[in-house]
Coordinates of C-alpha atoms and ligand atoms in Angstrom, one line a residue:
M1093 CA -12.7 -38.3 -18.0
A1094 CA -9.5 -37.5 -17.4
R1095 CA -8.7 -36.9 -14.6
N1096 CA -8.4 -33.6 -12.6
I1097 CA -4.8 -32.5 -12.6
M1098 CA -5.0 -30.2 -10.1
K1099 CA -5.7 -32.5 -7.4
V1100 CA -3.6 -35.4 -6.2
K1101 CA -4.1 -39.0 -8.2
E1102 CA -5.2 -40.9 -5.4
T1103 CA -7.2 -39.8 -2.4
K1104 CA -6.0 -41.4 0.8
D1105 CA -6.4 -41.0 4.7
R1106 CA -2.4 -40.2 4.5
Y1107 CA -0.2 -38.4 2.5
D1108 CA 3.2 -38.6 2.2
V1109 CA 4.5 -35.3 1.4
T1110 CA 8.1 -34.1 1.1
Y1111 CA 9.3 -30.9 2.4
M1112 CA 12.4 -29.1 1.2
A1113 CA 13.3 -26.1 3.0
G1114 CA 15.5 -24.9 0.4
D1115 CA 18.1 -22.2 1.0
D1116 CA 18.7 -19.0 3.4
S1117 CA 15.7 -17.5 5.0
G1118 CA 13.4 -20.5 2.7
F1119 CA 14.5 -22.6 6.1
D1120 CA 12.8 -20.0 8.4
M1121 CA 9.8 -19.7 6.3
M1122 CA 9.4 -23.6 6.4
E1123 CA 10.1 -24.0 9.7
G1124 CA 7.2 -20.9 10.8
A1125 CA 5.2 -22.4 8.2
L1126 CA 5.4 -26.3 9.6
L1127 CA 4.8 -25.2 12.8
V1128 CA 1.3 -23.9 11.8
L1129 CA 0.4 -27.4 10.2
E1130 CA 1.9 -29.0 13.4
A1131 CA -1.0 -27.2 15.3
M1132 CA -3.6 -29.0 13.1
N1133 CA -2.8 -32.7 13.4
L1134 CA -3.0 -33.1 9.3
P1135 CA -3.0 -36.7 7.6
I1136 CA 0.5 -36.2 6.7
N1137 CA 4.0 -38.4 7.0
W1138 CA 6.7 -35.2 6.1
H1139 CA 9.9 -36.4 4.2
R1140 CA 13.1 -34.2 4.1
A1141 CA 14.6 -33.5 1.0
D1142 CA 16.8 -30.8 0.4
L1143 CA 17.2 -28.9 -3.0
G1144 CA 19.0 -25.4 -4.0
W1145 CA 22.3 -23.8 -3.5
C1146 CA 23.5 -25.6 -0.3
M1147 CA 23.4 -28.5 -2.7
W1148 CA 25.6 -27.0 -5.1
E1149 CA 28.1 -26.1 -2.3
K1150 CA 27.5 -29.6 -1.0
S1151 CA 28.4 -31.5 -4.4
N1152 CA 31.0 -29.0 -5.5
K1153 CA 32.8 -29.8 -2.0
K1154 CA 32.1 -33.7 -2.7
F1155 CA 33.0 -34.4 -6.3
G1156 CA 35.4 -31.5 -6.6
E1157 CA 34.3 -28.4 -9.3
G1158 CA 33.6 -29.1 -12.5
D1159 CA 32.3 -32.4 -11.7
P1160 CA 29.1 -32.8 -13.8
R1161 CA 27.8 -34.5 -10.9
C1162 CA 27.7 -31.1 -9.3
N1163 CA 24.1 -30.1 -9.2
T1164 CA 21.6 -28.2 -7.1
V1165 CA 19.1 -31.0 -6.6
P1166 CA 20.4 -34.4 -6.1
P1167 CA 19.5 -37.9 -7.3
E1168 CA 17.7 -38.3 -3.5
T1169 CA 15.6 -35.6 -3.9
I1170 CA 14.4 -36.2 -7.3
K1171 CA 12.8 -39.8 -6.0
S1172 CA 11.5 -38.3 -2.7
I1173 CA 9.2 -36.3 -5.2
R1174 CA 8.6 -38.7 -7.6
D1175 CA 7.4 -41.4 -4.4
T1176 CA 5.4 -38.7 -2.7
D1177 CA 2.2 -37.4 -2.9
A1178 CA 2.9 -33.7 -3.2
T1179 CA 6.0 -31.5 -2.4
L1180 CA 6.2 -28.2 0.0
M1181 CA 9.6 -26.3 -1.2
A1182 CA 10.8 -23.1 0.3
A1183 CA 12.6 -20.4 -1.6
I1184 CA 16.0 -21.1 -3.0
T1185 CA 19.1 -19.0 -3.7
S1186 CA 20.6 -18.3 -7.2
K1187 CA 23.6 -16.7 -7.6
A1188 CA 24.7 -15.5 -11.5
G1189 CA 27.8 -16.2 -13.1
V1190 CA 28.6 -19.5 -11.6
K1191 CA 29.8 -22.1 -14.3
G1192 CA 27.5 -24.8 -14.1
F1193 CA 25.0 -23.9 -11.9
K1194 CA 21.1 -24.8 -12.8
S1195 CA 18.1 -23.3 -11.0
A1196 CA 16.7 -26.2 -9.2
I1197 CA 12.9 -25.1 -9.5
L1198 CA 13.7 -25.0 -13.5
Q1199 CA 15.5 -28.2 -13.8
M1200 CA 12.1 -29.5 -11.4
R1201 CA 9.8 -28.3 -13.8
Q1202 CA 11.6 -30.0 -17.2
L1203 CA 12.0 -33.1 -15.5
F1204 CA 8.4 -33.7 -14.0
D1205 CA 7.2 -31.5 -17.2
L1206 CA 5.6 -29.1 -14.2
Y1207 CA 3.2 -27.3 -16.9
I1208 CA 0.9 -25.6 -15.2
N1209 CA 2.1 -22.9 -12.6
I1210 CA -1.0 -21.9 -10.7
R1211 CA -0.2 -18.4 -9.0
P1212 CA -3.4 -16.7 -7.0
A1213 CA -3.1 -13.3 -6.4
K1214 CA -6.3 -12.6 -3.7
K1215 CA -6.6 -10.1 -1.2
L1216 CA -5.9 -10.8 2.0
P1217 CA -8.2 -9.3 5.1
G1218 CA -5.7 -6.2 6.7
I1219 CA -3.3 -6.2 3.5
G1220 CA -4.3 -3.1 1.6
T1221 CA -4.1 -3.0 -2.3
P1222 CA -1.6 0.0 -3.2
L1223 CA -4.6 1.1 -5.6
A1224 CA -6.5 4.3 -4.4
K1225 CA -9.9 2.5 -4.6
D1226 CA -8.8 -0.7 -2.7
P1227 CA -10.5 -2.7 -5.1
D1228 CA -11.5 -6.6 -4.2
I1229 CA -9.0 -8.6 -5.9
D1230 CA -9.2 -12.4 -6.6
I1231 CA -7.6 -13.6 -9.0
V1232 CA -5.5 -16.9 -10.2
M1233 CA -3.0 -16.5 -13.0
F1234 CA -2.1 -19.7 -14.6
R1235 CA 1.2 -19.3 -16.4
E1236 CA 2.6 -22.2 -18.9
N1237 CA 5.9 -23.6 -16.9
T1238 CA 7.6 -25.4 -19.5
E1239 CA 7.8 -23.8 -22.8
D1240 CA 8.6 -20.3 -24.4
L1241 CA 11.9 -18.4 -23.6
Y1242 CA 12.4 -21.3 -20.9
A1243 CA 13.1 -24.0 -23.1
A1244 CA 16.6 -23.0 -23.0
V1245 CA 17.4 -23.4 -26.7
E1246 CA 19.8 -20.6 -27.1
F1247 CA 22.8 -19.5 -29.7
F1248 CA 26.3 -17.6 -28.8
P1249 CA 27.5 -16.5 -31.0
L1250 CA 25.2 -17.2 -33.4
P1251 CA 26.4 -20.4 -35.8
K1252 CA 26.7 -19.0 -39.3
E1253 CA 24.2 -21.5 -41.0
M1254 CA 21.8 -20.0 -38.7
F1255 CA 21.9 -16.6 -40.9
D1256 CA 20.3 -18.7 -43.4
L1257 CA 17.3 -20.0 -42.0
H1258 CA 15.6 -16.9 -42.3
K1259 CA 16.0 -14.0 -44.6
G1260 CA 15.0 -11.8 -41.8
M1261 CA 18.4 -12.7 -40.2
D1262 CA 20.0 -10.5 -43.2
R1263 CA 20.2 -7.1 -41.3
F1264 CA 22.2 -9.0 -38.5
R1265 CA 25.3 -10.4 -41.0
E1266 CA 27.3 -7.7 -40.9
G1267 CA 28.3 -4.9 -38.7
K1268 CA 26.1 -5.8 -35.6
G1269 CA 29.3 -7.7 -33.7
D1270 CA 27.6 -10.8 -32.3
V1271 CA 24.4 -12.1 -32.2
A1272 CA 22.9 -13.9 -29.7
V1273 CA 19.3 -16.1 -29.9
S1274 CA 17.5 -17.6 -27.7
W1275 CA 14.3 -19.3 -29.5
R1276 CA 10.9 -18.9 -28.0
V1277 CA 9.4 -22.2 -28.8
F1278 CA 5.8 -22.9 -28.2
S1279 CA 4.1 -26.3 -29.0
E1280 CA 0.1 -26.7 -29.8
Q1281 CA 0.2 -29.1 -26.8
G1282 CA 2.1 -27.0 -24.5
C1283 CA -1.1 -24.1 -25.6
E1284 CA -3.8 -26.5 -25.1
R1285 CA -3.0 -28.3 -22.2
I1286 CA -2.3 -24.7 -20.2
I1287 CA -5.5 -22.8 -21.8
R1288 CA -7.4 -26.2 -20.8
A1289 CA -6.1 -26.2 -17.2
A1290 CA -7.2 -22.9 -17.0
F1291 CA -10.9 -23.1 -18.5
E1292 CA -11.2 -26.5 -16.6
Y1293 CA -10.4 -24.6 -13.2
A1294 CA -13.1 -21.6 -14.0
K1295 CA -15.3 -24.3 -14.6
A1296 CA -14.6 -26.1 -11.3
T1297 CA -14.2 -23.4 -9.0
G1298 CA -17.6 -21.0 -10.7
R1299 CA -15.3 -18.4 -12.0
K1300 CA -16.6 -16.6 -14.9
T1301 CA -14.1 -15.3 -16.7
V1302 CA -10.7 -16.4 -18.4
H1303 CA -8.4 -13.8 -20.0
C1304 CA -5.5 -14.7 -22.2
G1305 CA -2.8 -12.0 -22.2
N1306 CA -0.8 -12.3 -25.6
K1307 CA 1.3 -10.6 -28.3
A1308 CA -0.6 -12.2 -31.2
N1309 CA 0.0 -8.7 -32.6
V1310 CA 2.8 -8.8 -33.3
I1311 CA 4.5 -12.0 -32.4
R1312 CA 2.7 -13.9 -35.1
Q1313 CA 3.6 -17.5 -34.8
T1314 CA 4.1 -18.6 -31.1
D1315 CA 1.4 -16.2 -29.6
G1316 CA -0.6 -16.6 -33.0
M1317 CA -0.9 -20.1 -31.9
M1318 CA -1.5 -19.2 -28.3
K1319 CA -4.7 -16.7 -29.7
R1320 CA -5.8 -19.3 -31.7
K1321 CA -6.2 -22.2 -29.2
F1322 CA -7.8 -20.2 -26.6
L1323 CA -10.9 -18.8 -29.0
E1324 CA -10.9 -22.6 -29.8
I1325 CA -11.1 -23.8 -26.6
A1326 CA -13.2 -21.1 -25.1
K1327 CA -15.8 -22.2 -27.3
E1328 CA -16.3 -25.3 -25.3
Y1329 CA -16.5 -23.9 -22.1
E1330 CA -19.4 -21.0 -23.3
Q1331 CA -21.7 -23.5 -22.2
Y1332 CA -20.8 -23.3 -18.8
G1333 CA -21.3 -19.0 -18.6
I1334 CA -17.4 -18.6 -19.1
K1335 CA -16.1 -15.9 -21.0
A1336 CA -13.4 -15.6 -22.6
Y1337 CA -11.2 -12.2 -23.8
E1338 CA -8.4 -12.0 -25.4
E1339 CA -6.1 -9.1 -24.7
N1340 CA -2.7 -8.0 -25.8
A1341 CA -0.5 -8.8 -23.0
D1342 CA 0.8 -5.0 -22.5
A1343 CA -2.7 -4.0 -21.9
T1344 CA -3.5 -6.7 -19.5
A1345 CA 0.0 -5.5 -17.5
M1346 CA -2.4 -1.8 -17.5
W1347 CA -5.9 -3.2 -16.9
L1348 CA -4.6 -5.4 -13.9
I1349 CA -3.7 -1.6 -12.0
K1350 CA -6.3 0.2 -13.7
N1351 CA -9.6 -2.7 -13.1
P1352 CA -8.3 -5.6 -11.3
Q1353 CA -11.0 -6.4 -9.9
D1354 CA -12.2 -7.7 -13.4
Y1355 CA -9.6 -10.0 -13.7
S1356 CA -10.3 -13.9 -12.2
V1357 CA -8.3 -16.3 -13.9
V1358 CA -6.0 -15.3 -16.0
V1359 CA -3.9 -17.6 -18.5
A1360 CA -0.6 -16.7 -20.0
S1361 CA 2.6 -17.6 -21.8
N1362 CA 5.7 -18.6 -19.4
V1363 CA 7.4 -15.3 -19.5
F1364 CA 4.4 -13.0 -19.9
G1365 CA 2.8 -15.5 -16.8
D1366 CA 6.3 -14.5 -14.8
I1367 CA 5.7 -11.0 -15.5
L1368 CA 2.1 -10.8 -15.2
S1369 CA 1.7 -13.2 -12.1
D1370 CA 4.4 -10.5 -10.1
E1371 CA 2.6 -7.6 -11.3
A1372 CA -0.4 -9.5 -9.7
S1373 CA 0.9 -10.6 -6.6
Q1374 CA 2.3 -6.8 -5.6
L1375 CA -1.6 -5.8 -6.0
T1376 CA -2.4 -8.1 -3.3
G1377 CA 0.8 -7.8 -0.6
G1378 CA 3.4 -8.4 -2.9
L1379 CA 6.0 -11.7 -2.8
G1380 CA 5.7 -11.8 1.2
F1381 CA 2.3 -13.1 0.4
A1382 CA 2.2 -14.9 -2.6
P1383 CA 2.2 -18.6 -3.1
S1384 CA 2.4 -20.7 -6.1
G1385 CA 2.2 -24.3 -7.1
N1386 CA 4.0 -25.9 -10.3
I1387 CA 1.9 -29.1 -11.6
G1388 CA 2.0 -31.4 -14.0
V1389 CA 0.8 -35.3 -14.4
D1390 CA 3.3 -37.1 -12.2
A1391 CA 4.3 -34.5 -9.4
A1392 CA 3.2 -31.3 -7.8
I1393 CA 5.8 -29.1 -6.3
F1394 CA 4.5 -25.9 -4.4
E1395 CA 6.4 -22.9 -3.4
P1396 CA 6.2 -19.5 -2.2
S1397 CA 7.0 -16.8 -5.1
S1398 CA 9.2 -15.3 -2.6
G1399 CA 12.7 -15.2 -2.6
S1400 CA 15.4 -16.8 0.0
V1401 CA 16.3 -13.1 1.5
P1402 CA 19.7 -14.0 2.1
K1403 CA 20.5 -11.1 4.5
Y1404 CA 18.4 -12.5 6.7
A1405 CA 19.2 -16.1 6.5
H1406 CA 18.4 -18.2 10.0
Q1407 CA 17.6 -14.8 11.9
Y1408 CA 13.9 -15.4 11.6
K1409 CA 12.7 -12.2 10.3
V1410 CA 10.7 -13.0 6.9
N1411 CA 7.1 -13.1 6.5
P1412 CA 6.0 -16.8 6.6
S1413 CA 2.7 -15.8 5.0
A1414 CA 3.4 -16.7 1.3
M1415 CA 5.1 -20.5 2.4
I1416 CA 2.2 -20.7 4.8
M1417 CA -0.6 -19.7 1.8
T1418 CA 1.8 -22.4 -0.1
A1419 CA 1.0 -25.4 2.5
K1420 CA -2.7 -24.4 1.9
M1421 CA -2.6 -24.8 -1.8
M1422 CA -0.7 -27.8 -1.2
L1423 CA -3.5 -29.0 1.4
E1424 CA -6.5 -28.1 -1.4
Y1425 CA -3.9 -30.2 -4.1
L1426 CA -4.8 -33.2 -1.4
G1427 CA -8.5 -32.4 -1.3
L1428 CA -7.9 -31.3 2.4
D1429 CA -10.0 -28.0 1.6
E1430 CA -11.5 -27.7 4.7
D1431 CA -8.1 -27.4 6.7
A1432 CA -6.7 -25.5 3.7
A1433 CA -9.7 -22.4 4.1
K1434 CA -9.1 -22.8 7.9
I1435 CA -5.1 -21.6 7.7
E1436 CA -6.6 -18.5 5.1
K1437 CA -9.0 -17.7 7.7
A1438 CA -6.7 -17.8 10.8
L1439 CA -3.9 -15.9 8.7
G1440 CA -6.5 -13.0 7.8
E1441 CA -7.1 -12.7 11.7
V1442 CA -4.1 -12.2 12.9
L1443 CA -3.5 -9.7 10.2
V1444 CA -6.4 -7.7 10.9
E1445 CA -6.2 -8.2 14.7
N1446 CA -2.5 -6.5 14.4
K1447 CA -1.7 -7.6 18.3
P1448 CA 1.7 -6.7 19.5
G1449 CA 4.6 -9.2 18.6
T1450 CA 2.3 -10.9 16.0
L1451 CA 3.4 -9.6 12.7
T1452 CA 6.9 -9.7 11.0
Y1453 CA 8.5 -6.5 9.7
D1454 CA 7.6 -6.2 6.6
V1455 CA 4.1 -6.3 7.2
L1456 CA 4.5 -3.4 9.9
R1457 CA 6.6 -1.3 7.8
D1458 CA 4.7 -1.5 4.6
F1459 CA 1.2 -2.3 5.6
R1460 CA 1.0 -0.5 9.0
G1461 CA 2.9 2.7 8.8
D1462 CA 4.5 1.5 12.2
P1463 CA 7.6 3.8 12.3
D1464 CA 8.9 1.6 15.0
W1465 CA 8.5 -1.3 12.5
E1466 CA 12.2 -3.1 12.9
K1467 CA 11.8 -2.8 17.2
N1468 CA 8.3 -3.9 16.9
A1469 CA 9.0 -7.0 14.5
A1470 CA 7.7 -10.2 15.6
S1471 CA 9.8 -13.1 14.4
T1472 CA 8.8 -15.6 11.8
I1473 CA 8.1 -18.0 14.7
E1474 CA 6.2 -15.7 16.6
M1475 CA 3.7 -14.6 13.3
A1476 CA 3.3 -18.8 12.6
T1477 CA 2.5 -19.3 16.5
A1478 CA -0.4 -17.0 16.5
I1479 CA -1.8 -17.9 13.6
A1480 CA -1.0 -21.7 14.8
Q1481 CA -3.3 -20.8 17.9
K1482 CA -6.1 -19.3 16.0
L1483 CA -6.4 -22.8 14.4
N1484 CA -5.9 -24.7 17.8
P1485 CA -6.2 -22.7 21.3
E1486 CA -4.7 -25.4 23.1
F1487 CA -1.3 -25.1 21.1
K1488 CA 0.6 -23.7 24.0
G1489 CA 2.9 -24.2 26.8
E1490 CA 4.4 -27.7 26.6
K1491 CA 2.4 -28.9 23.6
L1492 CA 4.1 -25.5 21.9
E1493 CA 7.4 -26.0 22.8
A1494 CA 8.1 -29.6 21.5
A1495 CA 6.1 -28.6 18.2
K1496 CA 8.8 -25.6 18.1
E1497 CA 11.6 -27.9 18.7
K1498 CA 10.1 -30.6 16.4
V1499 CA 10.1 -28.3 13.6
H1500 CA 13.3 -26.7 14.4
K1501 CA 15.4 -30.3 14.1
M1502 CA 13.0 -31.0 10.5
C1503 CA 14.7 -27.7 9.2
A1504 CA 17.9 -27.8 10.6
W1505 CA 20.2 -26.4 7.7
D1506 CA 24.0 -27.7 9.3
E1507 CA 26.1 -29.6 6.7
A1508 CA 25.4 -32.6 8.6
S1509 CA 21.3 -32.2 8.3
L1510 CA 21.3 -31.6 4.5
I1511 CA 20.0 -35.0 2.6
G1512 CA 21.9 -35.7 -0.8
F1513 CA 24.7 -37.0 -3.0
A1514 CA 24.3 -40.8 -0.8
D1515 CA 25.4 -39.7 2.3
Ligands
IPM768 C1 9.2 -17.6 -10.9 C2 10.6 -17.2 -10.7 C3 11.5 -17.9 -11.5 C4 11.0 -18.0 -12.8 C5 13.1 -17.7 -11.6 C6 14.0 -18.1 -10.2 C7 13.9 -19.0 -12.2 O1 11.5 -15.7 -11.2 O2 9.6 -18.7 -10.7 O3 8.8 -16.8 -11.2 O4 11.7 -17.4 -13.9 O5 10.7 -18.6 -13.2
MG769 MG1 9.4 -15.0 -11.4

């Protein structure tokens, strides 16, 4: 039997895990998440790696602008991801219009063929939805992560001979100025494996429906393939009582708002999944709470869906929840399901108790309606401490201070602490 790709390759007594604090507020989030994990005594050896804008700057300084070795991902990081059992990654910073700059996470998705992007959107206790009926939401999105418009096969301006490839290009030949084309590439393998991953997940977790959002009604070849494969594979899972629904992705976007409780597992191609997963996360607290996992055969990188909030970098203002829930997903991947469940429970309790000094500004502002949210906001570390103490009431005094110092060092962001490009 094929191995369960949603779980680590090999069960071990202790795991080696790479952590990457990313950029800007990513460091703060990672520090908060590691503090929570410190309270739990987990069987994990941590290995630091770095990537993102900080590495782009470092490589430019070292090799000089325009040098082909400049990158957001140093070789050391690639090696660490390859050599460890799983990777926990914080948010990174991207800047548009920088020549030669390539997103670190997009590179990792291609390099390690991380074809599953799993994005849960689950209503947390104490975090309401923006919807009037406040429905129960527990959606797990399976976004294809390597193909589609993310294949990066693009042309500008379109070479002359390309106009001859399809008669549909005739109307773009004259009078329209330059033409840009991005290929939307779907492969049978690509469709099949993401659809299978979604159904296998439903089967393993007892979920009873899988929806596939596509646009086969218009985009005949690519989405047509997705729809065909979906219906084909769905038949194999009927015996497990799993119902399959194939629908137009725009309708999915609408129904997610109207009746989110009707969705459980959703599978979509890369671009549609990118959009639908942000939408689903917004129904359950927004990106500040949304975790995700990029999973392939040989590596798994767990990252929050939130951005790196550069304006608050190193000020410990950001909500650590997305990072903490991301760590929770990683623990599930490692088979540490009980620990994972405890983390979610602890976070829920802190959110519900709503004690002074335990919730970050965004929670007070967006979910508690506190007009003094700025003044009353807890720091990233304070919120993480509250969660850590739910997990382990003994986590206080010297023990807590020592753990804080440890994780602070683990996430040091000064130039000398960044690992990579052989230093
Ligand atoms: C995501 C992000 C990325 C994507 C960006 C940052 C490249 O939006 O992970 O959803 O488009 O996949
Ligand atoms: Mg996105």
